[in-house]
XYZ file of C-alpha atoms in Angstrom:
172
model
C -25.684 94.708 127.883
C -25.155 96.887 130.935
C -26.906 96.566 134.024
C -28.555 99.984 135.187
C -27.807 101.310 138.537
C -31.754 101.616 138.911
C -32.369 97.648 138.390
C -29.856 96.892 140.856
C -31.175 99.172 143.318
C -34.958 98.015 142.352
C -33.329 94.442 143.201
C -32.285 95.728 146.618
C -35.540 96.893 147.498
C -36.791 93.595 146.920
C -34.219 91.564 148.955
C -34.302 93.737 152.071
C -37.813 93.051 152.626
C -36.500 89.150 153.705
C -35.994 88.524 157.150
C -32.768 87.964 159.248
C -32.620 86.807 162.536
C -33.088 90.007 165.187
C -33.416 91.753 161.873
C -29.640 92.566 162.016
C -28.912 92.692 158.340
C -25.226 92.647 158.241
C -25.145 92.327 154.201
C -23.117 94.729 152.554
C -22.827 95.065 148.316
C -20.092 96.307 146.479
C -20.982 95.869 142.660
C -17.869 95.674 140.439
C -18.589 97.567 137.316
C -16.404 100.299 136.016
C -12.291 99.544 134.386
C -10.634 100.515 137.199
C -12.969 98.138 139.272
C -12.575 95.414 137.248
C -8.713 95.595 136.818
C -8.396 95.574 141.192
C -10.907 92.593 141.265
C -8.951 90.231 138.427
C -6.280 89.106 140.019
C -8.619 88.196 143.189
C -9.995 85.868 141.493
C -9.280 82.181 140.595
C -8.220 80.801 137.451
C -11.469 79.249 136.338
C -13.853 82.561 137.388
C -12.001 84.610 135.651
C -12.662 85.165 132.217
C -16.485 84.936 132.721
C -16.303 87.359 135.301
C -14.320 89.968 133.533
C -17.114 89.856 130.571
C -19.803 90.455 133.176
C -21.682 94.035 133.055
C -21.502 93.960 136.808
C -20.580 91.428 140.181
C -21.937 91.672 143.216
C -19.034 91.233 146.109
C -21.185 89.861 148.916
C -20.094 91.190 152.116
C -20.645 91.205 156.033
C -20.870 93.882 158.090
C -18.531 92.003 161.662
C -20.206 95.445 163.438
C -24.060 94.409 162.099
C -24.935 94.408 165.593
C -23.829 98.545 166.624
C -27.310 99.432 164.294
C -29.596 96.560 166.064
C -31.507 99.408 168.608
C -32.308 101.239 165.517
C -33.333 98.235 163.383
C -34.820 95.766 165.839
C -37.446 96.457 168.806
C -35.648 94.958 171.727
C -33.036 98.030 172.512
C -30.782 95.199 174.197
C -30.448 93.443 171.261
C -26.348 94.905 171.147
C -25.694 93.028 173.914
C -26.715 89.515 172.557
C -23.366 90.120 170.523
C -21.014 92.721 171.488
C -17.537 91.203 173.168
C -18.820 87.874 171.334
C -16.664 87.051 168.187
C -18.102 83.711 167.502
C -21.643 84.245 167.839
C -21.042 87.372 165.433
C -19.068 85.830 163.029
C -21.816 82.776 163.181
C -24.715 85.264 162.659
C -23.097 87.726 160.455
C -22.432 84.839 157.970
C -25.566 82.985 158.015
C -27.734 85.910 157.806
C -25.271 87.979 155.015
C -25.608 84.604 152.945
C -29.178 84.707 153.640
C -29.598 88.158 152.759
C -27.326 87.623 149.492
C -29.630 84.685 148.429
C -33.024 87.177 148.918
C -30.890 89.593 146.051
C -29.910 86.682 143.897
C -33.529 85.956 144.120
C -34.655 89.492 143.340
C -32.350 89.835 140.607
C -34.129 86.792 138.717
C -37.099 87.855 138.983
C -35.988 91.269 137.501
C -34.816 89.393 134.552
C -30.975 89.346 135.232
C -28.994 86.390 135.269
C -26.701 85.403 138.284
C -23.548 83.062 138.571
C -22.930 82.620 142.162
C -19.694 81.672 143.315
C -16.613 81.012 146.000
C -13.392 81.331 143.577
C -11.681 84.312 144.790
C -9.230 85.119 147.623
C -11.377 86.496 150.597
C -8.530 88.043 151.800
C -7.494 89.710 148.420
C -10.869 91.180 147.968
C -11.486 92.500 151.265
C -7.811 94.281 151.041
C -8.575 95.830 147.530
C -12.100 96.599 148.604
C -12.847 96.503 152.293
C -9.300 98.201 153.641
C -11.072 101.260 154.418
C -13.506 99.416 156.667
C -11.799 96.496 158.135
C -14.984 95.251 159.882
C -16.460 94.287 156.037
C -15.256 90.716 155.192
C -16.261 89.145 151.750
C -17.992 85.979 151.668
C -19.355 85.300 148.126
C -19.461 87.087 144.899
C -21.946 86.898 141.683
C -21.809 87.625 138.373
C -25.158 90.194 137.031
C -26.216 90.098 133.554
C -27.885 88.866 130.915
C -26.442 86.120 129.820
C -25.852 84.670 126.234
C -28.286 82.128 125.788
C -26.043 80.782 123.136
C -23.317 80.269 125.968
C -25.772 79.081 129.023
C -25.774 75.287 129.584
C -29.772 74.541 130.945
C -30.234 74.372 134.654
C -29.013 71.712 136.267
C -31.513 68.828 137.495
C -32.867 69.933 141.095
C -34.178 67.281 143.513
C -37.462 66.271 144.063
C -39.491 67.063 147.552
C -38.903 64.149 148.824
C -35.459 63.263 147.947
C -34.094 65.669 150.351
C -36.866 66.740 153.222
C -38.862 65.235 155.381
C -42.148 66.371 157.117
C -41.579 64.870 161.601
């Protein structure tokens, strides 16, 4: 069953409400969809994502922006806020990560609650992607893709046990 252009859009509008630090919301989506799509993202991928990710309606490519921080006077108050990262490769490769994950895990989030089903993932070549996706703006890296659907319930093994509170967290 396809996935409308409106629902995933409806699922962005959700997700960019979520914070990020300095509000510098470096995601960046590319949704694989259409045949010619598809055929450029197959071969990025590894063995065991494959097939599954071929008979998805859609896949989100989860991105980061590595230039997040050029928009920060427009999206954040402090107009120095550039400065906390420009020159500095590691704190914006640190940031741009944590807060493009972040940002990916407020869509995944959305996209349930929409009704769609979501298989997050990590096997695919990063560097294959971004070349067959992201060559036109160099400063876009992948970090982790998703399937978008709605999957067969048929084929869906039940959610895996999740730990209780206390197994995990602690209140200091």
């Amino acid at each position: 069953k396809p996935v409308p252009d409106a629902l995933l859009q409806q699922a962005f509008e959700l997700a960019r409400m979520g914070p990020t630090s300095g509000n510098c919301q470096p995601l960046r989506i590319l949704f694989v969809r259409g045949a010619e799509a598809k055929k450029k993202f197959e071969p990025c991928l590894s063995e065991g994502n494959r097939a599954k990710t071929m008979a998805a309606p859609a896949t989100a490519i989860f991105a980061m922006d590595m230039e997040f921080y050029e928009l920060m006077p427009r999206l954040f108050h402090d107009p120095t806020a550039r400065s906390w990262f420009a020159g500095k490769p590691a704190a914006i490769e640190e940031t741009a990560f944590r807060n493009s994950s972040l940002q990916a895990a407020y869509f995944i989030l959305a996209c349930r609650s929409l009704g769609l089903d979501c298989g997050p993932m990590s096997g695919f070549n990063n560097e294959a992607v971004d070349a067959a996706f992201f060559a036109d703006t160099p400063k876009v890296k992948s970090n982790f893709i998703s399937t978008l659907g709605y999957g067969d319930p048929a084929s869906i093994f039940e959610r895996s046990p999740r730990p209780d509170f206390e197994r995990f967290n602690r209140i200091a």
